[in-house]
Amino acid sequence: MAQKIPATVVTGFLGAGKTTLIRHMLQNAQGKRIALIINEFGDLGVDGDILKGCGDETCTEDDIMELSNGCICCTVADDFIPTMQALLERENKPDHIVIETSGLALPQPLIRAFNWPEISTKVTVDGVVTVVDGKAVTEGRFAHNIEAIDAQRKLDENLNHETPLSELYGDQIACADMIVINKSDLLTKDETAKIITDLKFNSREGVQVVTSTMGALPIDILLGQGVGAESDLASRHKVHHHHDHGENEEHHHDHDHDDFESFVVDCGEIKDEKAFAIKVADIIRKYDILRLKGFIAVEGKPMRMTIQAVGPRVDTYFDQPFGTSPRQTKIVVIGQTGLNQAAIISALTK
Ligand SMILES: [Zn+2]
């Protein structure tokens, strides 16, 4: 069976910075062929025009589809599904699909659409990325320009839910696999720490919260989350207060700026691969690691074990014999700048 094409859903209110984030992603696509589905109305055509002008050869105008008949969650059957089907019938299939919702859409019905028989065998939701306006949220609003969002709502004849902004915001946060706090340059360190804590508290376990000024996230942080969100919708409805709140000092580390860093840890041979995977998941939670990957030498095993983690979800499998290559355990750790490298290295090698 052919592999499913991963689809990333980008949600967040008008003005939060979704288009900037997507544009940055297209300009740094590293050869990945990305198809875009944009759900916009109100400021008709603007996002599409901005993105079509990106000039990247891996993203042509044919790769951008606009759903302008109204709210994506209210027009799933008439608009979204047929567009997806047309995209999936193409000969030249994309490597990845990115769907930008208008921000008025409820993310859950859109994710549920991926369970429709026509597309469920061909696509999977790689992850839900929710972009928030850090400044607006800190000031107790949800969006920079609430009047513009109301105007957008009035223009949409097909929108059939009167969901208040606060509820929409809660839904977008509850559905997220990654939350991007945008415009973080307008926040003080204390404000940033507080919003990160609040968002983690109000979102799913294992959600990745990152800060950004202009949506400038590396593509391998944004895409490739491998979540399969359509299979765990039940966990994306209500807000689950799950965290050992206040216990984890590491969540309050200072983000000096919005860059990302990575480093390699040499761990030597591992005695018990299952115990190691559990330990890695704990370390990822404790130190806010975004991605972790590498190869592991397990005592007494001729095969090399691959480890890949997105947030605290750790996958391991034996991929090939070491053969003549050195039996090493080398792990790459990726996170936002400010990782406590010394503590992570010590925890991994302990
Ligand atoms: Zn809707």
mmCIF file with all atom_site columns, N, CA, C and O in Angstrom, residues 95-141:
data_model
loop_
_atom_site.group_PDB
_atom_site.id
_atom_site.type_symbol
_atom_site.label_atom_id
_atom_site.label_alt_id
_atom_site.label_comp_id
_atom_site.label_asym_id
_atom_site.label_entity_id
_atom_site.label_seq_id
_atom_site.pdbx_PDB_ins_code
_atom_site.Cartn_x
_atom_site.Cartn_y
_atom_site.Cartn_z
_atom_site.occupancy
_atom_site.B_iso_or_equiv
_atom_site.pdbx_formal_charge
_atom_site.auth_seq_id
_atom_site.auth_comp_id
_atom_site.auth_asym_id
_atom_site.auth_atom_id
_atom_site.pdbx_PDB_model_num
ATOM 1   N N  . ASP A 1 95  ? 4.469   16.029 -1.689 1.00 0.00 ? 95  ASP A N  1
ATOM 2   C CA . ASP A 1 95  ? 5.097   15.321 -0.566 1.00 0.00 ? 95  ASP A CA 1
ATOM 3   C C  . ASP A 1 95  ? 4.334   15.601 0.721  1.00 0.00 ? 95  ASP A C  1
ATOM 4   O O  . ASP A 1 95  ? 4.329   14.799 1.649  1.00 0.00 ? 95  ASP A O  1
ATOM 5   N N  . HIS A 1 96  ? 3.742   16.782 0.759  1.00 0.00 ? 96  HIS A N  1
ATOM 6   C CA . HIS A 1 96  ? 3.085   17.220 1.987  1.00 0.00 ? 96  HIS A CA 1
ATOM 7   C C  . HIS A 1 96  ? 1.963   18.183 1.609  1.00 0.00 ? 96  HIS A C  1
ATOM 8   O O  . HIS A 1 96  ? 2.081   18.932 0.641  1.00 0.00 ? 96  HIS A O  1
ATOM 9   N N  . ILE A 1 97  ? 0.880   18.137 2.363  1.00 0.00 ? 97  ILE A N  1
ATOM 10  C CA . ILE A 1 97  ? -0.230  19.060 2.126  1.00 0.00 ? 97  ILE A CA 1
ATOM 11  C C  . ILE A 1 97  ? -0.331  19.964 3.353  1.00 0.00 ? 97  ILE A C  1
ATOM 12  O O  . ILE A 1 97  ? -0.236  19.482 4.485  1.00 0.00 ? 97  ILE A O  1
ATOM 13  N N  . VAL A 1 98  ? -0.468  21.252 3.119  1.00 0.00 ? 98  VAL A N  1
ATOM 14  C CA . VAL A 1 98  ? -0.655  22.186 4.232  1.00 0.00 ? 98  VAL A CA 1
ATOM 15  C C  . VAL A 1 98  ? -2.002  22.869 4.046  1.00 0.00 ? 98  VAL A C  1
ATOM 16  O O  . VAL A 1 98  ? -2.301  23.365 2.959  1.00 0.00 ? 98  VAL A O  1
ATOM 17  N N  . ILE A 1 99  ? -2.810  22.854 5.074  1.00 0.00 ? 99  ILE A N  1
ATOM 18  C CA . ILE A 1 99  ? -4.144  23.438 5.003  1.00 0.00 ? 99  ILE A CA 1
ATOM 19  C C  . ILE A 1 99  ? -4.206  24.614 5.961  1.00 0.00 ? 99  ILE A C  1
ATOM 20  O O  . ILE A 1 99  ? -3.997  24.458 7.169  1.00 0.00 ? 99  ILE A O  1
ATOM 21  N N  . GLU A 1 100 ? -4.463  25.785 5.425  1.00 0.00 ? 100 GLU A N  1
ATOM 22  C CA . GLU A 1 100 ? -4.586  26.972 6.263  1.00 0.00 ? 100 GLU A CA 1
ATOM 23  C C  . GLU A 1 100 ? -6.067  27.273 6.447  1.00 0.00 ? 100 GLU A C  1
ATOM 24  O O  . GLU A 1 100 ? -6.774  27.562 5.491  1.00 0.00 ? 100 GLU A O  1
ATOM 25  N N  . THR A 1 101 ? -6.541  27.199 7.670  1.00 0.00 ? 101 THR A N  1
ATOM 26  C CA . THR A 1 101 ? -7.955  27.507 7.906  1.00 0.00 ? 101 THR A CA 1
ATOM 27  C C  . THR A 1 101 ? -8.124  29.003 8.131  1.00 0.00 ? 101 THR A C  1
ATOM 28  O O  . THR A 1 101 ? -7.165  29.713 8.416  1.00 0.00 ? 101 THR A O  1
ATOM 29  N N  . SER A 1 102 ? -9.353  29.455 8.017  1.00 0.00 ? 102 SER A N  1
ATOM 30  C CA . SER A 1 102 ? -9.605  30.893 8.136  1.00 0.00 ? 102 SER A CA 1
ATOM 31  C C  . SER A 1 102 ? -9.423  31.392 9.561  1.00 0.00 ? 102 SER A C  1
ATOM 32  O O  . SER A 1 102 ? -9.257  32.573 9.794  1.00 0.00 ? 102 SER A O  1
ATOM 33  N N  . GLY A 1 103 ? -9.470  30.514 10.518 1.00 0.00 ? 103 GLY A N  1
ATOM 34  C CA . GLY A 1 103 ? -9.386  30.946 11.907 1.00 0.00 ? 103 GLY A CA 1
ATOM 35  C C  . GLY A 1 103 ? -10.755 31.017 12.552 1.00 0.00 ? 103 GLY A C  1
ATOM 36  O O  . GLY A 1 103 ? -10.879 30.957 13.768 1.00 0.00 ? 103 GLY A O  1
ATOM 37  N N  . LEU A 1 104 ? -11.796 31.125 11.736 1.00 0.00 ? 104 LEU A N  1
ATOM 38  C CA . LEU A 1 104 ? -13.151 31.056 12.279 1.00 0.00 ? 104 LEU A CA 1
ATOM 39  C C  . LEU A 1 104 ? -13.625 29.611 12.309 1.00 0.00 ? 104 LEU A C  1
ATOM 40  O O  . LEU A 1 104 ? -14.646 29.289 12.888 1.00 0.00 ? 104 LEU A O  1
ATOM 41  N N  . ALA A 1 105 ? -12.868 28.750 11.663 1.00 0.00 ? 105 ALA A N  1
ATOM 42  C CA . ALA A 1 105 ? -13.265 27.352 11.564 1.00 0.00 ? 105 ALA A CA 1
ATOM 43  C C  . ALA A 1 105 ? -12.972 26.622 12.873 1.00 0.00 ? 105 ALA A C  1
ATOM 44  O O  . ALA A 1 105 ? -11.984 26.892 13.548 1.00 0.00 ? 105 ALA A O  1
ATOM 45  N N  . LEU A 1 106 ? -13.846 25.691 13.207 1.00 0.00 ? 106 LEU A N  1
ATOM 46  C CA . LEU A 1 106 ? -13.569 24.784 14.308 1.00 0.00 ? 106 LEU A CA 1
ATOM 47  C C  . LEU A 1 106 ? -12.629 23.711 13.761 1.00 0.00 ? 106 LEU A C  1
ATOM 48  O O  . LEU A 1 106 ? -12.946 23.086 12.754 1.00 0.00 ? 106 LEU A O  1
ATOM 49  N N  . PRO A 1 107 ? -11.490 23.510 14.387 1.00 0.00 ? 107 PRO A N  1
ATOM 50  C CA . PRO A 1 107 ? -10.547 22.557 13.791 1.00 0.00 ? 107 PRO A CA 1
ATOM 51  C C  . PRO A 1 107 ? -11.046 21.108 13.832 1.00 0.00 ? 107 PRO A C  1
ATOM 52  O O  . PRO A 1 107 ? -10.763 20.328 12.929 1.00 0.00 ? 107 PRO A O  1
ATOM 53  N N  . GLN A 1 108 ? -11.819 20.757 14.858 1.00 0.00 ? 108 GLN A N  1
ATOM 54  C CA . GLN A 1 108 ? -12.195 19.337 15.023 1.00 0.00 ? 108 GLN A CA 1
ATOM 55  C C  . GLN A 1 108 ? -12.978 18.760 13.849 1.00 0.00 ? 108 GLN A C  1
ATOM 56  O O  . GLN A 1 108 ? -12.649 17.654 13.391 1.00 0.00 ? 108 GLN A O  1
ATOM 57  N N  . PRO A 1 109 ? -14.022 19.461 13.333 1.00 0.00 ? 109 PRO A N  1
ATOM 58  C CA . PRO A 1 109 ? -14.745 18.884 12.182 1.00 0.00 ? 109 PRO A CA 1
ATOM 59  C C  . PRO A 1 109 ? -13.857 18.707 10.957 1.00 0.00 ? 109 PRO A C  1
ATOM 60  O O  . PRO A 1 109 ? -14.044 17.773 10.176 1.00 0.00 ? 109 PRO A O  1
ATOM 61  N N  . LEU A 1 110 ? -12.871 19.583 10.801 1.00 0.00 ? 110 LEU A N  1
ATOM 62  C CA . LEU A 1 110 ? -11.946 19.453 9.671  1.00 0.00 ? 110 LEU A CA 1
ATOM 63  C C  . LEU A 1 110 ? -11.076 18.212 9.838  1.00 0.00 ? 110 LEU A C  1
ATOM 64  O O  . LEU A 1 110 ? -10.874 17.443 8.897  1.00 0.00 ? 110 LEU A O  1
ATOM 65  N N  . ILE A 1 111 ? -10.582 18.010 11.051 1.00 0.00 ? 111 ILE A N  1
ATOM 66  C CA . ILE A 1 111 ? -9.754  16.818 11.303 1.00 0.00 ? 111 ILE A CA 1
ATOM 67  C C  . ILE A 1 111 ? -10.601 15.555 11.088 1.00 0.00 ? 111 ILE A C  1
ATOM 68  O O  . ILE A 1 111 ? -10.143 14.565 10.521 1.00 0.00 ? 111 ILE A O  1
ATOM 69  N N  . ARG A 1 112 ? -11.842 15.627 11.549 1.00 0.00 ? 112 ARG A N  1
ATOM 70  C CA . ARG A 1 112 ? -12.722 14.460 11.411 1.00 0.00 ? 112 ARG A CA 1
ATOM 71  C C  . ARG A 1 112 ? -12.897 14.095 9.935  1.00 0.00 ? 112 ARG A C  1
ATOM 72  O O  . ARG A 1 112 ? -13.051 12.927 9.590  1.00 0.00 ? 112 ARG A O  1
ATOM 73  N N  . ALA A 1 113 ? -12.875 15.076 9.058  1.00 0.00 ? 113 ALA A N  1
ATOM 74  C CA . ALA A 1 113 ? -13.067 14.832 7.625  1.00 0.00 ? 113 ALA A CA 1
ATOM 75  C C  . ALA A 1 113 ? -12.004 13.889 7.065  1.00 0.00 ? 113 ALA A C  1
ATOM 76  O O  . ALA A 1 113 ? -12.229 13.224 6.056  1.00 0.00 ? 113 ALA A O  1
ATOM 77  N N  . PHE A 1 114 ? -10.865 13.820 7.734  1.00 0.00 ? 114 PHE A N  1
ATOM 78  C CA . PHE A 1 114 ? -9.805  12.925 7.252  1.00 0.00 ? 114 PHE A CA 1
ATOM 79  C C  . PHE A 1 114 ? -10.154 11.455 7.486  1.00 0.00 ? 114 PHE A C  1
ATOM 80  O O  . PHE A 1 114 ? -9.441  10.572 7.047  1.00 0.00 ? 114 PHE A O  1
ATOM 81  N N  . ASN A 1 115 ? -11.235 11.205 8.206  1.00 0.00 ? 115 ASN A N  1
ATOM 82  C CA . ASN A 1 115 ? -11.701 9.830  8.372  1.00 0.00 ? 115 ASN A CA 1
ATOM 83  C C  . ASN A 1 115 ? -12.692 9.428  7.284  1.00 0.00 ? 115 ASN A C  1
ATOM 84  O O  . ASN A 1 115 ? -13.160 8.299  7.270  1.00 0.00 ? 115 ASN A O  1
ATOM 85  N N  . TRP A 1 116 ? -13.024 10.352 6.400  1.00 0.00 ? 116 TRP A N  1
ATOM 86  C CA . TRP A 1 116 ? -13.927 10.004 5.305  1.00 0.00 ? 116 TRP A CA 1
ATOM 87  C C  . TRP A 1 116 ? -13.261 8.940  4.434  1.00 0.00 ? 116 TRP A C  1
ATOM 88  O O  . TRP A 1 116 ? -12.065 9.031  4.139  1.00 0.00 ? 116 TRP A O  1
ATOM 89  N N  . PRO A 1 117 ? -14.073 7.947  4.032  1.00 0.00 ? 117 PRO A N  1
ATOM 90  C CA . PRO A 1 117 ? -13.487 6.815  3.288  1.00 0.00 ? 117 PRO A CA 1
ATOM 91  C C  . PRO A 1 117 ? -12.706 7.244  2.045  1.00 0.00 ? 117 PRO A C  1
ATOM 92  O O  . PRO A 1 117 ? -11.665 6.659  1.748  1.00 0.00 ? 117 PRO A O  1
ATOM 93  N N  . GLU A 1 118 ? -13.172 8.270  1.366  1.00 0.00 ? 118 GLU A N  1
ATOM 94  C CA . GLU A 1 118 ? -12.522 8.665  0.112  1.00 0.00 ? 118 GLU A CA 1
ATOM 95  C C  . GLU A 1 118 ? -11.093 9.138  0.319  1.00 0.00 ? 118 GLU A C  1
ATOM 96  O O  . GLU A 1 118 ? -10.270 9.062  -0.583 1.00 0.00 ? 118 GLU A O  1
ATOM 97  N N  . ILE A 1 119 ? -10.817 9.664  1.490  1.00 0.00 ? 119 ILE A N  1
ATOM 98  C CA . ILE A 1 119 ? -9.459  10.198 1.658  1.00 0.00 ? 119 ILE A CA 1
ATOM 99  C C  . ILE A 1 119 ? -8.674  9.522  2.781  1.00 0.00 ? 119 ILE A C  1
ATOM 100 O O  . ILE A 1 119 ? -7.456  9.640  2.844  1.00 0.00 ? 119 ILE A O  1
ATOM 101 N N  . SER A 1 120 ? -9.357  8.786  3.662  1.00 0.00 ? 120 SER A N  1
ATOM 102 C CA . SER A 1 120 ? -8.666  8.261  4.845  1.00 0.00 ? 120 SER A CA 1
ATOM 103 C C  . SER A 1 120 ? -7.556  7.271  4.487  1.00 0.00 ? 120 SER A C  1
ATOM 104 O O  . SER A 1 120 ? -6.617  7.087  5.257  1.00 0.00 ? 120 SER A O  1
ATOM 105 N N  . THR A 1 121 ? -7.659  6.637  3.306  1.00 0.00 ? 121 THR A N  1
ATOM 106 C CA . THR A 1 121 ? -6.628  5.680  2.927  1.00 0.00 ? 121 THR A CA 1
ATOM 107 C C  . THR A 1 121 ? -5.431  6.374  2.281  1.00 0.00 ? 121 THR A C  1
ATOM 108 O O  . THR A 1 121 ? -4.399  5.740  2.052  1.00 0.00 ? 121 THR A O  1
ATOM 109 N N  . LYS A 1 122 ? -5.597  7.661  1.968  1.00 0.00 ? 122 LYS A N  1
ATOM 110 C CA . LYS A 1 122 ? -4.549  8.338  1.189  1.00 0.00 ? 122 LYS A CA 1
ATOM 111 C C  . LYS A 1 122 ? -3.829  9.452  1.934  1.00 0.00 ? 122 LYS A C  1
ATOM 112 O O  . LYS A 1 122 ? -2.714  9.829  1.574  1.00 0.00 ? 122 LYS A O  1
ATOM 113 N N  . VAL A 1 123 ? -4.474  9.996  2.950  1.00 0.00 ? 123 VAL A N  1
ATOM 114 C CA . VAL A 1 123 ? -3.886  11.127 3.663  1.00 0.00 ? 123 VAL A CA 1
ATOM 115 C C  . VAL A 1 123 ? -4.004  10.913 5.167  1.00 0.00 ? 123 VAL A C  1
ATOM 116 O O  . VAL A 1 123 ? -4.921  10.258 5.635  1.00 0.00 ? 123 VAL A O  1
ATOM 117 N N  . THR A 1 124 ? -3.094  11.493 5.905  1.00 0.00 ? 124 THR A N  1
ATOM 118 C CA . THR A 1 124 ? -3.202  11.484 7.359  1.00 0.00 ? 124 THR A CA 1
ATOM 119 C C  . THR A 1 124 ? -2.819  12.867 7.886  1.00 0.00 ? 124 THR A C  1
ATOM 120 O O  . THR A 1 124 ? -2.043  13.571 7.255  1.00 0.00 ? 124 THR A O  1
ATOM 121 N N  . VAL A 1 125 ? -3.396  13.242 9.006  1.00 0.00 ? 125 VAL A N  1
ATOM 122 C CA . VAL A 1 125 ? -3.072  14.562 9.574  1.00 0.00 ? 125 VAL A CA 1
ATOM 123 C C  . VAL A 1 125 ? -1.750  14.460 10.327 1.00 0.00 ? 125 VAL A C  1
ATOM 124 O O  . VAL A 1 125 ? -1.664  13.845 11.387 1.00 0.00 ? 125 VAL A O  1
ATOM 125 N N  . ASP A 1 126 ? -0.743  15.060 9.752  1.00 0.00 ? 126 ASP A N  1
ATOM 126 C CA . ASP A 1 126 ? 0.606   15.029 10.324 1.00 0.00 ? 126 ASP A CA 1
ATOM 127 C C  . ASP A 1 126 ? 0.648   15.766 11.656 1.00 0.00 ? 126 ASP A C  1
ATOM 128 O O  . ASP A 1 126 ? 1.376   15.377 12.569 1.00 0.00 ? 126 ASP A O  1
ATOM 129 N N  . GLY A 1 127 ? -0.151  16.821 11.755 1.00 0.00 ? 127 GLY A N  1
ATOM 130 C CA . GLY A 1 127 ? -0.168  17.590 12.991 1.00 0.00 ? 127 GLY A CA 1
ATOM 131 C C  . GLY A 1 127 ? -1.019  18.828 12.818 1.00 0.00 ? 127 GLY A C  1
ATOM 132 O O  . GLY A 1 127 ? -1.259  19.279 11.700 1.00 0.00 ? 127 GLY A O  1
ATOM 133 N N  . VAL A 1 128 ? -1.483  19.352 13.933 1.00 0.00 ? 128 VAL A N  1
ATOM 134 C CA . VAL A 1 128 ? -2.259  20.592 13.915 1.00 0.00 ? 128 VAL A CA 1
ATOM 135 C C  . VAL A 1 128 ? -1.384  21.678 14.536 1.00 0.00 ? 128 VAL A C  1
ATOM 136 O O  . VAL A 1 128 ? -0.911  21.531 15.665 1.00 0.00 ? 128 VAL A O  1
ATOM 137 N N  . VAL A 1 129 ? -1.137  22.726 13.765 1.00 0.00 ? 129 VAL A N  1
ATOM 138 C CA . VAL A 1 129 ? -0.305  23.836 14.236 1.00 0.00 ? 129 VAL A CA 1
ATOM 139 C C  . VAL A 1 129 ? -1.219  25.035 14.485 1.00 0.00 ? 129 VAL A C  1
ATOM 140 O O  . VAL A 1 129 ? -1.918  25.480 13.584 1.00 0.00 ? 129 VAL A O  1
ATOM 141 N N  . THR A 1 130 ? -1.244  25.509 15.703 1.00 0.00 ? 130 THR A N  1
ATOM 142 C CA . THR A 1 130 ? -2.082  26.662 16.035 1.00 0.00 ? 130 THR A CA 1
ATOM 143 C C  . THR A 1 130 ? -1.182  27.875 16.254 1.00 0.00 ? 130 THR A C  1
ATOM 144 O O  . THR A 1 130 ? -0.275  27.841 17.091 1.00 0.00 ? 130 THR A O  1
ATOM 145 N N  . VAL A 1 131 ? -1.430  28.912 15.473 1.00 0.00 ? 131 VAL A N  1
ATOM 146 C CA . VAL A 1 131 ? -0.632  30.138 15.584 1.00 0.00 ? 131 VAL A CA 1
ATOM 147 C C  . VAL A 1 131 ? -1.409  31.147 16.426 1.00 0.00 ? 131 VAL A C  1
ATOM 148 O O  . VAL A 1 131 ? -2.575  31.420 16.140 1.00 0.00 ? 131 VAL A O  1
ATOM 149 N N  . VAL A 1 132 ? -0.802  31.641 17.468 1.00 0.00 ? 132 VAL A N  1
ATOM 150 C CA . VAL A 1 132 ? -1.475  32.656 18.279 1.00 0.00 ? 132 VAL A CA 1
ATOM 151 C C  . VAL A 1 132 ? -0.678  33.950 18.276 1.00 0.00 ? 132 VAL A C  1
ATOM 152 O O  . VAL A 1 132 ? 0.541   33.961 18.139 1.00 0.00 ? 132 VAL A O  1
ATOM 153 N N  . ASP A 1 133 ? -1.418  35.042 18.401 1.00 0.00 ? 133 ASP A N  1
ATOM 154 C CA . ASP A 1 133 ? -0.812  36.360 18.507 1.00 0.00 ? 133 ASP A CA 1
ATOM 155 C C  . ASP A 1 133 ? -0.434  36.555 19.976 1.00 0.00 ? 133 ASP A C  1
ATOM 156 O O  . ASP A 1 133 ? -1.291  36.832 20.817 1.00 0.00 ? 133 ASP A O  1
ATOM 157 N N  . GLY A 1 134 ? 0.860   36.362 20.268 1.00 0.00 ? 134 GLY A N  1
ATOM 158 C CA . GLY A 1 134 ? 1.316   36.379 21.661 1.00 0.00 ? 134 GLY A CA 1
ATOM 159 C C  . GLY A 1 134 ? 0.948   37.652 22.397 1.00 0.00 ? 134 GLY A C  1
ATOM 160 O O  . GLY A 1 134 ? 0.518   37.627 23.548 1.00 0.00 ? 134 GLY A O  1
ATOM 161 N N  . LYS A 1 135 ? 1.079   38.764 21.702 1.00 0.00 ? 135 LYS A N  1
ATOM 162 C CA . LYS A 1 135 ? 0.798   40.057 22.320 1.00 0.00 ? 135 LYS A CA 1
ATOM 163 C C  . LYS A 1 135 ? -0.694  40.177 22.656 1.00 0.00 ? 135 LYS A C  1
ATOM 164 O O  . LYS A 1 135 ? -1.071  40.559 23.767 1.00 0.00 ? 135 LYS A O  1
ATOM 165 N N  . ALA A 1 136 ? -1.535  39.829 21.702 1.00 0.00 ? 136 ALA A N  1
ATOM 166 C CA . ALA A 1 136 ? -2.988  39.946 21.905 1.00 0.00 ? 136 ALA A CA 1
ATOM 167 C C  . ALA A 1 136 ? -3.445  39.029 23.032 1.00 0.00 ? 136 ALA A C  1
ATOM 168 O O  . ALA A 1 136 ? -4.257  39.416 23.878 1.00 0.00 ? 136 ALA A O  1
ATOM 169 N N  . VAL A 1 137 ? -2.907  37.815 23.079 1.00 0.00 ? 137 VAL A N  1
ATOM 170 C CA . VAL A 1 137 ? -3.318  36.861 24.110 1.00 0.00 ? 137 VAL A CA 1
ATOM 171 C C  . VAL A 1 137 ? -2.866  37.358 25.481 1.00 0.00 ? 137 VAL A C  1
ATOM 172 O O  . VAL A 1 137 ? -3.608  37.303 26.460 1.00 0.00 ? 137 VAL A O  1
ATOM 173 N N  . THR A 1 138 ? -1.649  37.896 25.543 1.00 0.00 ? 138 THR A N  1
ATOM 174 C CA . THR A 1 138 ? -1.136  38.432 26.806 1.00 0.00 ? 138 THR A CA 1
ATOM 175 C C  . THR A 1 138 ? -2.011  39.577 27.317 1.00 0.00 ? 138 THR A C  1
ATOM 176 O O  . THR A 1 138 ? -2.208  39.743 28.512 1.00 0.00 ? 138 THR A O  1
ATOM 177 N N  . GLU A 1 139 ? -2.564  40.328 26.377 1.00 0.00 ? 139 GLU A N  1
ATOM 178 C CA . GLU A 1 139 ? -3.412  41.462 26.766 1.00 0.00 ? 139 GLU A CA 1
ATOM 179 C C  . GLU A 1 139 ? -4.861  41.053 26.985 1.00 0.00 ? 139 GLU A C  1
ATOM 180 O O  . GLU A 1 139 ? -5.742  41.899 27.107 1.00 0.00 ? 139 GLU A O  1
ATOM 181 N N  . GLY A 1 140 ? -5.120  39.747 26.983 1.00 0.00 ? 140 GLY A N  1
ATOM 182 C CA . GLY A 1 140 ? -6.459  39.274 27.300 1.00 0.00 ? 140 GLY A CA 1
ATOM 183 C C  . GLY A 1 140 ? -7.408  39.288 26.117 1.00 0.00 ? 140 GLY A C  1
ATOM 184 O O  . GLY A 1 140 ? -8.591  38.997 26.252 1.00 0.00 ? 140 GLY A O  1
ATOM 185 N N  . ARG A 1 141 ? -6.916  39.657 24.947 1.00 0.00 ? 141 ARG A N  1
ATOM 186 C CA . ARG A 1 141 ? -7.731  39.527 23.743 1.00 0.00 ? 141 ARG A CA 1
ATOM 187 C C  . ARG A 1 141 ? -7.262  38.238 23.089 1.00 0.00 ? 141 ARG A C  1
ATOM 188 O O  . ARG A 1 141 ? -6.348  37.599 23.547 1.00 0.00 ? 141 ARG A O  1
#
